[in-house]
Amino acid sequence: MPSISPFCLKLDAYLRITGIPFQTVVDATPFRGPKGKLPWIEHEGKKIGDSGFIIESLENRFGRDPNASLSAAERAVSLSLRRLLEENLYWTLVYDRWMVEANWRSFRNVVLGGVPAPIRPVVAIVARRGVRRQLQGHGMGLHSSEEIHAIGRKDIGAIADFLGDKPFLMGGAATEIDATAYGVLQNIMNVPITSPIQDAALQRANLVAYLERLQSRYFA
Ligand SMILES: N[C@@H](CCC(=O)N[C@@H](CS)C(=O)NCC(=O)O)C(=O)O
């Protein structure tokens, strides 16, 4: 998997779906970007932060809109799914990685792999405290573990039901929402963590096949 960041992986998938040429740059922390988060890009001398705004600016610049064939109603559904994945399900994944002890023990070495080893333990404590605050500010972190996993399983069920037997979420061709879904679902389903949300997702054969389809078509 090229990135453990769902939003970086989303942008990577979007660029591959649209065929816009790019070069990946890896950084140890998200703080150098214009919004202090990943991903961010540099294009024609401008720095742009936030995957959504990056995609909008690339669409304007390159005129390649993978949603071009969608009706207004389909675009509305696609946006709603995107919000579900990015603004809700994403936070259950953050909880599983950062707050569940068994996962955190291995994940901290991955997420902080670019931080020099001698200062990593201190950075881990500070970073984890920051993520706990983010989870509480969002509201997801106020729920019990069982509640968070129930929320995540419900979202996974909705996505799998909506996908049904279609090749891609909006039909026969990959559109922008598939980039988001790929970024988030890969980071739930194909990572070495213990999570009832991962278990639920792996039981949905259509979701497993969907990720394999995107993987072989765009990340072979
Ligand atoms: N809305 C942003 C979300 C980006 C985001 O949350 N990125 C995470 C990595 S997956 C990040 O940089 N987190 C660091 C932090 O919040 O300090 C987008 O679409 O790009």
Tab-separated table of N, CA, C and O in Angstrom, residues 31-126:
chain	number	residue	atom	x	y	z
A	31	PHE	N	3.326	18.690	9.120
A	31	PHE	CA	3.265	20.086	9.546
A	31	PHE	C	3.765	21.112	8.542
A	31	PHE	O	3.544	22.300	8.707
A	32	ARG	N	4.456	20.667	7.484
A	32	ARG	CA	4.989	21.653	6.538
A	32	ARG	C	3.976	22.101	5.493
A	32	ARG	O	4.219	23.033	4.741
A	33	GLY	N	2.855	21.405	5.455
A	33	GLY	CA	1.829	21.752	4.472
A	33	GLY	C	1.097	23.023	4.869
A	33	GLY	O	1.138	23.433	6.031
A	34	PRO	N	0.387	23.634	3.917
A	34	PRO	CA	-0.287	24.912	4.210
A	34	PRO	C	-1.361	24.790	5.288
A	34	PRO	O	-1.724	25.784	5.905
A	35	LYS	N	-1.882	23.583	5.530
A	35	LYS	CA	-2.903	23.429	6.565
A	35	LYS	C	-2.435	22.533	7.702
A	35	LYS	O	-3.219	22.130	8.563
A	36	GLY	N	-1.162	22.161	7.661
A	36	GLY	CA	-0.618	21.308	8.724
A	36	GLY	C	-1.135	19.884	8.674
A	36	GLY	O	-1.040	19.140	9.653
A	37	LYS	N	-1.736	19.514	7.544
A	37	LYS	CA	-2.233	18.144	7.375
A	37	LYS	C	-1.772	17.602	6.033
A	37	LYS	O	-1.453	18.358	5.116
A	38	LEU	N	-1.805	16.282	5.935
A	38	LEU	CA	-1.490	15.621	4.664
A	38	LEU	C	-2.788	15.192	3.992
A	38	LEU	O	-3.728	14.844	4.690
A	39	PRO	N	-2.871	15.189	2.676
A	39	PRO	CA	-1.806	15.541	1.750
A	39	PRO	C	-1.802	17.032	1.441
A	39	PRO	O	-2.768	17.739	1.690
A	40	TRP	N	-0.684	17.468	0.863
A	40	TRP	CA	-0.657	18.781	0.227
A	40	TRP	C	0.196	18.651	-1.018
A	40	TRP	O	0.968	17.699	-1.132
A	41	ILE	N	-0.014	19.555	-1.956
A	41	ILE	CA	0.749	19.457	-3.209
A	41	ILE	C	1.413	20.793	-3.512
A	41	ILE	O	1.018	21.839	-2.973
A	42	GLU	N	2.405	20.729	-4.383
A	42	GLU	CA	3.008	21.922	-4.944
A	42	GLU	C	2.777	21.840	-6.426
A	42	GLU	O	3.158	20.833	-7.060
A	43	HIS	N	2.129	22.834	-6.979
A	43	HIS	CA	1.847	22.800	-8.415
A	43	HIS	C	1.959	24.205	-8.993
A	43	HIS	O	1.325	25.127	-8.486
A	44	GLU	N	2.791	24.338	-10.009
A	44	GLU	CA	3.013	25.631	-10.668
A	44	GLU	C	3.289	26.726	-9.633
A	44	GLU	O	2.679	27.798	-9.654
A	45	GLY	N	4.163	26.395	-8.680
A	45	GLY	CA	4.603	27.381	-7.695
A	45	GLY	C	3.641	27.628	-6.555
A	45	GLY	O	3.890	28.446	-5.675
A	46	LYS	N	2.507	26.905	-6.559
A	46	LYS	CA	1.510	27.133	-5.497
A	46	LYS	C	1.407	25.912	-4.597
A	46	LYS	O	1.406	24.779	-5.083
A	47	LYS	N	1.289	26.127	-3.281
A	47	LYS	CA	1.061	25.016	-2.363
A	47	LYS	C	-0.431	24.947	-2.059
A	47	LYS	O	-1.039	25.965	-1.718
A	48	ILE	N	-0.987	23.766	-2.181
A	48	ILE	CA	-2.426	23.602	-1.911
A	48	ILE	C	-2.592	22.474	-0.908
A	48	ILE	O	-2.033	21.387	-1.075
A	49	GLY	N	-3.385	22.705	0.138
A	49	GLY	CA	-3.655	21.693	1.157
A	49	GLY	C	-5.104	21.248	1.104
A	49	GLY	O	-5.972	21.990	0.631
A	50	ASP	N	-5.361	20.034	1.554
A	50	ASP	CA	-6.696	19.408	1.639
A	50	ASP	C	-7.032	18.673	0.336
A	50	ASP	O	-7.122	19.306	-0.726
A	51	SER	N	-7.235	17.376	0.461
A	51	SER	CA	-7.464	16.561	-0.738
A	51	SER	C	-8.633	17.071	-1.579
A	51	SER	O	-8.584	17.043	-2.807
A	52	GLY	N	-9.688	17.554	-0.914
A	52	GLY	CA	-10.856	18.041	-1.650
A	52	GLY	C	-10.517	19.272	-2.480
A	52	GLY	O	-10.857	19.366	-3.666
A	53	PHE	N	-9.800	20.230	-1.855
A	53	PHE	CA	-9.435	21.456	-2.577
A	53	PHE	C	-8.369	21.169	-3.637
A	53	PHE	O	-8.354	21.789	-4.697
A	54	ILE	N	-7.487	20.213	-3.348
A	54	ILE	CA	-6.470	19.837	-4.342
A	54	ILE	C	-7.178	19.300	-5.594
A	54	ILE	O	-6.890	19.703	-6.723
A	55	ILE	N	-8.145	18.409	-5.370
A	55	ILE	CA	-8.856	17.800	-6.499
A	55	ILE	C	-9.616	18.858	-7.295
A	55	ILE	O	-9.573	18.883	-8.527
A	56	GLU	N	-10.263	19.783	-6.597
A	56	GLU	CA	-10.985	20.856	-7.301
A	56	GLU	C	-10.031	21.682	-8.155
A	56	GLU	O	-10.334	22.024	-9.300
A	57	SER	N	-8.865	22.010	-7.593
A	57	SER	CA	-7.945	22.858	-8.353
A	57	SER	C	-7.374	22.091	-9.553
A	57	SER	O	-7.184	22.673	-10.625
A	58	LEU	N	-7.128	20.788	-9.386
A	58	LEU	CA	-6.606	20.006	-10.522
A	58	LEU	C	-7.671	19.863	-11.609
A	58	LEU	O	-7.367	19.876	-12.800
A	59	GLU	N	-8.921	19.735	-11.161
A	59	GLU	CA	-10.019	19.608	-12.121
A	59	GLU	C	-10.099	20.874	-12.980
A	59	GLU	O	-10.240	20.806	-14.199
A	60	ASN	N	-9.998	22.034	-12.313
A	60	ASN	CA	-10.047	23.299	-13.057
A	60	ASN	C	-8.853	23.431	-14.004
A	60	ASN	O	-8.993	23.893	-15.124
A	61	ARG	N	-7.696	22.986	-13.544
A	61	ARG	CA	-6.466	23.186	-14.320
A	61	ARG	C	-6.363	22.189	-15.479
A	61	ARG	O	-5.954	22.537	-16.573
A	62	PHE	N	-6.742	20.929	-15.225
A	62	PHE	CA	-6.536	19.892	-16.250
A	62	PHE	C	-7.820	19.535	-17.005
A	62	PHE	O	-7.780	18.818	-17.999
A	63	GLY	N	-8.964	19.995	-16.492
A	63	GLY	CA	-10.228	19.732	-17.173
A	63	GLY	C	-10.586	18.258	-17.281
A	63	GLY	O	-11.242	17.844	-18.223
A	64	ARG	N	-10.101	17.449	-16.317
A	64	ARG	CA	-10.470	16.017	-16.334
A	64	ARG	C	-11.357	15.737	-15.139
A	64	ARG	O	-10.895	15.686	-14.001
A	65	ASP	N	-12.641	15.577	-15.411
A	65	ASP	CA	-13.594	15.377	-14.308
A	65	ASP	C	-14.134	13.953	-14.364
A	65	ASP	O	-14.952	13.630	-15.226
A	66	PRO	N	-13.701	13.082	-13.433
A	66	PRO	CA	-14.193	11.695	-13.473
A	66	PRO	C	-15.686	11.602	-13.158
A	66	PRO	O	-16.304	10.568	-13.382
A	67	ASN	N	-16.278	12.719	-12.659
A	67	ASN	CA	-17.717	12.729	-12.363
A	67	ASN	C	-18.537	13.291	-13.521
A	67	ASN	O	-19.744	13.491	-13.374
A	68	ALA	N	-17.877	13.538	-14.655
A	68	ALA	CA	-18.554	14.243	-15.756
A	68	ALA	C	-19.852	13.575	-16.196
A	68	ALA	O	-20.812	14.251	-16.556
A	69	SER	N	-19.903	12.241	-16.128
A	69	SER	CA	-21.098	11.560	-16.646
A	69	SER	C	-22.208	11.445	-15.580
A	69	SER	O	-23.273	10.895	-15.858
A	70	LEU	N	-21.962	11.935	-14.372
A	70	LEU	CA	-22.969	11.783	-13.304
A	70	LEU	C	-24.025	12.885	-13.369
A	70	LEU	O	-23.709	14.044	-13.672
A	71	SER	N	-25.263	12.516	-13.041
A	71	SER	CA	-26.337	13.510	-12.958
A	71	SER	C	-26.156	14.310	-11.667
A	71	SER	O	-25.373	13.921	-10.788
A	72	ALA	N	-26.927	15.382	-11.518
A	72	ALA	CA	-26.837	16.199	-10.294
A	72	ALA	C	-27.194	15.351	-9.071
A	72	ALA	O	-26.561	15.459	-8.013
A	73	ALA	N	-28.202	14.480	-9.218
A	73	ALA	CA	-28.610	13.641	-8.080
A	73	ALA	C	-27.504	12.638	-7.732
A	73	ALA	O	-27.229	12.394	-6.543
A	74	GLU	N	-26.863	12.090	-8.742
A	74	GLU	CA	-25.756	11.137	-8.490
A	74	GLU	C	-24.575	11.841	-7.821
A	74	GLU	O	-23.909	11.289	-6.950
A	75	ARG	N	-24.334	13.079	-8.223
A	75	ARG	CA	-23.248	13.839	-7.581
A	75	ARG	C	-23.573	14.094	-6.120
A	75	ARG	O	-22.686	14.100	-5.256
A	76	ALA	N	-24.857	14.331	-5.841
A	76	ALA	CA	-25.259	14.577	-4.450
A	76	ALA	C	-25.047	13.318	-3.605
A	76	ALA	O	-24.552	13.389	-2.471
A	77	VAL	N	-25.403	12.168	-4.155
A	77	VAL	CA	-25.191	10.896	-3.441
A	77	VAL	C	-23.701	10.672	-3.220
A	77	VAL	O	-23.254	10.286	-2.135
A	78	SER	N	-22.939	10.951	-4.254
A	78	SER	CA	-21.496	10.741	-4.196
A	78	SER	C	-20.864	11.624	-3.107
A	78	SER	O	-20.015	11.181	-2.327
A	79	LEU	N	-21.328	12.870	-3.027
A	79	LEU	CA	-20.810	13.776	-1.992
A	79	LEU	C	-21.200	13.287	-0.595
A	79	LEU	O	-20.397	13.322	0.344
A	80	SER	N	-22.428	12.790	-0.467
A	80	SER	CA	-22.875	12.289	0.847
A	80	SER	C	-22.035	11.083	1.273
A	80	SER	O	-21.650	10.969	2.447
A	81	LEU	N	-21.760	10.194	0.333
A	81	LEU	CA	-20.912	9.033	0.646
A	81	LEU	C	-19.519	9.476	1.052
A	81	LEU	O	-18.901	8.917	1.954
A	82	ARG	N	-19.040	10.498	0.347
A	82	ARG	CA	-17.692	11.010	0.668
A	82	ARG	C	-17.661	11.537	2.102
A	82	ARG	O	-16.727	11.277	2.856
A	83	ARG	N	-18.697	12.262	2.474
A	83	ARG	CA	-18.734	12.792	3.851
A	83	ARG	C	-18.803	11.644	4.858
A	83	ARG	O	-18.199	11.708	5.925
A	84	LEU	N	-19.557	10.599	4.539
A	84	LEU	CA	-19.646	9.437	5.440
A	84	LEU	C	-18.258	8.822	5.637
A	84	LEU	O	-17.836	8.545	6.762
A	85	LEU	N	-17.554	8.645	4.526
A	85	LEU	CA	-16.232	8.007	4.594
A	85	LEU	C	-15.203	8.883	5.298
A	85	LEU	O	-14.429	8.411	6.126
A	86	GLU	N	-15.207	10.188	4.936
A	86	GLU	CA	-14.129	11.063	5.417
A	86	GLU	C	-14.414	11.681	6.776
A	86	GLU	O	-13.492	11.953	7.538
A	87	GLU	N	-15.668	11.967	7.036
A	87	GLU	CA	-15.981	12.716	8.262
A	87	GLU	C	-16.522	11.826	9.368
A	87	GLU	O	-16.730	12.293	10.478
A	88	ASN	N	-16.804	10.573	9.061
A	88	ASN	CA	-17.311	9.689	10.117
A	88	ASN	C	-16.501	8.397	10.205
A	88	ASN	O	-15.789	8.158	11.165
A	89	LEU	N	-16.583	7.585	9.139
A	89	LEU	CA	-15.883	6.292	9.195
A	89	LEU	C	-14.381	6.474	9.446
A	89	LEU	O	-13.762	5.704	10.188
A	90	TYR	N	-13.798	7.512	8.825
A	90	TYR	CA	-12.365	7.788	9.014
A	90	TYR	C	-12.005	7.850	10.506
A	90	TYR	O	-10.969	7.334	10.928
A	91	TRP	N	-12.855	8.461	11.316
A	91	TRP	CA	-12.531	8.647	12.740
A	91	TRP	C	-12.589	7.332	13.514
A	91	TRP	O	-11.922	7.190	14.544
A	92	THR	N	-13.349	6.366	13.038
A	92	THR	CA	-13.341	5.049	13.705
A	92	THR	C	-12.001	4.363	13.441
A	92	THR	O	-11.478	3.655	14.289
A	93	LEU	N	-11.473	4.601	12.250
A	93	LEU	CA	-10.157	4.039	11.877
A	93	LEU	C	-9.055	4.692	12.719
A	93	LEU	O	-8.140	4.024	13.203
A	94	VAL	N	-9.172	6.013	12.893
A	94	VAL	CA	-8.192	6.727	13.734
A	94	VAL	C	-8.244	6.158	15.153
A	94	VAL	O	-7.213	5.887	15.770
A	95	TYR	N	-9.451	5.939	15.650
A	95	TYR	CA	-9.598	5.372	17.002
A	95	TYR	C	-8.919	4.001	17.079
A	95	TYR	O	-8.140	3.736	17.993
A	96	ASP	N	-9.204	3.155	16.107
A	96	ASP	CA	-8.648	1.794	16.150
A	96	ASP	C	-7.119	1.799	16.132
A	96	ASP	O	-6.476	0.999	16.802
A	97	ARG	N	-6.540	2.705	15.342
A	97	ARG	CA	-5.080	2.724	15.221
A	97	ARG	C	-4.383	3.332	16.427
A	97	ARG	O	-3.337	2.862	16.856
A	98	TRP	N	-4.945	4.422	16.909
A	98	TRP	CA	-4.234	5.217	17.911
A	98	TRP	C	-4.633	4.885	19.342
A	98	TRP	O	-3.848	5.094	20.272
A	99	MET	N	-5.870	4.410	19.542
A	99	MET	CA	-6.359	4.264	20.909
A	99	MET	C	-6.448	2.813	21.381
A	99	MET	O	-6.482	2.554	22.578
A	100	VAL	N	-6.535	1.873	20.471
A	100	VAL	CA	-6.606	0.461	20.879
A	100	VAL	C	-5.172	-0.022	21.112
A	100	VAL	O	-4.362	-0.053	20.166
A	101	GLU	N	-4.862	-0.362	22.375
A	101	GLU	CA	-3.470	-0.636	22.772
A	101	GLU	C	-2.755	-1.611	21.834
A	101	GLU	O	-1.637	-1.372	21.408
A	102	ALA	N	-3.420	-2.734	21.532
A	102	ALA	CA	-2.773	-3.786	20.729
A	102	ALA	C	-2.371	-3.238	19.353
A	102	ALA	O	-1.317	-3.602	18.814
A	103	ASN	N	-3.208	-2.370	18.784
A	103	ASN	CA	-2.887	-1.801	17.474
A	103	ASN	C	-1.817	-0.717	17.597
A	103	ASN	O	-0.912	-0.624	16.771
A	104	TRP	N	-1.955	0.116	18.603
A	104	TRP	CA	-1.043	1.238	18.791
A	104	TRP	C	0.404	0.756	18.935
A	104	TRP	O	1.327	1.363	18.406
A	105	ARG	N	0.604	-0.360	19.613
A	105	ARG	CA	1.967	-0.871	19.828
A	105	ARG	C	2.723	-1.069	18.514
A	105	ARG	O	3.908	-0.815	18.424
A	106	SER	N	2.024	-1.537	17.469
A	106	SER	CA	2.724	-1.699	16.193
A	106	SER	C	2.551	-0.468	15.292
A	106	SER	O	3.473	-0.069	14.586
A	107	PHE	N	1.372	0.166	15.369
A	107	PHE	CA	1.103	1.294	14.469
A	107	PHE	C	2.029	2.486	14.747
A	107	PHE	O	2.429	3.203	13.838
A	108	ARG	N	2.392	2.683	16.031
A	108	ARG	CA	3.211	3.869	16.344
A	108	ARG	C	4.555	3.836	15.600
A	108	ARG	O	5.070	4.858	15.197
A	109	ASN	N	5.098	2.637	15.400
A	109	ASN	CA	6.378	2.551	14.688
A	109	ASN	C	6.212	2.798	13.191
A	109	ASN	O	7.154	3.180	12.507
A	110	VAL	N	5.010	2.557	12.699
A	110	VAL	CA	4.747	2.799	11.280
A	110	VAL	C	4.483	4.281	11.057
A	110	VAL	O	5.125	4.932	10.240
A	111	VAL	N	3.549	4.831	11.840
A	111	VAL	CA	3.153	6.228	11.609
A	111	VAL	C	4.290	7.187	11.964
A	111	VAL	O	4.405	8.253	11.366
A	112	LEU	N	5.148	6.788	12.903
A	112	LEU	CA	6.256	7.657	13.295
A	112	LEU	C	7.584	7.133	12.749
A	112	LEU	O	8.652	7.499	13.230
A	113	GLY	N	7.495	6.296	11.742
A	113	GLY	CA	8.694	5.667	11.172
A	113	GLY	C	9.708	6.661	10.629
A	113	GLY	O	10.905	6.374	10.577
A	114	GLY	N	9.233	7.851	10.240
A	114	GLY	CA	10.157	8.856	9.690
A	114	GLY	C	10.774	9.744	10.752
A	114	GLY	O	11.613	10.589	10.458
A	115	VAL	N	10.342	9.553	12.006
A	115	VAL	CA	10.866	10.375	13.111
A	115	VAL	C	12.116	9.668	13.660
A	115	VAL	O	12.078	8.457	13.889
A	116	PRO	N	13.220	10.404	13.897
A	116	PRO	CA	14.439	9.743	14.407
A	116	PRO	C	14.150	8.915	15.667
A	116	PRO	O	13.459	9.381	16.576
A	117	ALA	N	14.689	7.692	15.700
A	117	ALA	CA	14.377	6.738	16.773
A	117	ALA	C	14.574	7.291	18.191
A	117	ALA	O	13.731	7.041	19.060
A	118	PRO	N	15.651	8.060	18.467
A	118	PRO	CA	15.856	8.503	19.852
A	118	PRO	C	14.715	9.386	20.380
A	118	PRO	O	14.415	9.360	21.574
A	119	ILE	N	14.089	10.176	19.509
A	119	ILE	CA	13.024	11.060	20.016
A	119	ILE	C	11.626	10.479	19.782
A	119	ILE	O	10.628	11.072	20.177
A	120	ARG	N	11.574	9.294	19.169
A	120	ARG	CA	10.270	8.720	18.808
A	120	ARG	C	9.345	8.484	20.014
A	120	ARG	O	8.162	8.817	19.949
A	121	PRO	N	9.867	7.948	21.136
A	121	PRO	CA	8.965	7.699	22.266
A	121	PRO	C	8.283	8.972	22.781
A	121	PRO	O	7.097	8.958	23.123
A	122	VAL	N	9.031	10.082	22.805
A	122	VAL	CA	8.446	11.353	23.275
A	122	VAL	C	7.427	11.858	22.262
A	122	VAL	O	6.310	12.267	22.619
A	123	VAL	N	7.815	11.809	20.975
A	123	VAL	CA	6.904	12.268	19.926
A	123	VAL	C	5.625	11.426	19.959
A	123	VAL	O	4.514	11.943	19.779
A	124	ALA	N	5.780	10.130	20.244
A	124	ALA	CA	4.609	9.235	20.280
A	124	ALA	C	3.617	9.683	21.355
A	124	ALA	O	2.410	9.712	21.116
A	125	ILE	N	4.130	10.042	22.515
A	125	ILE	CA	3.240	10.467	23.611
A	125	ILE	C	2.504	11.752	23.227
A	125	ILE	O	1.285	11.872	23.362
A	126	VAL	N	3.261	12.714	22.682
A	126	VAL	CA	2.659	14.013	22.325
A	126	VAL	C	1.654	13.834	21.186
A	126	VAL	O	0.529	14.360	21.229
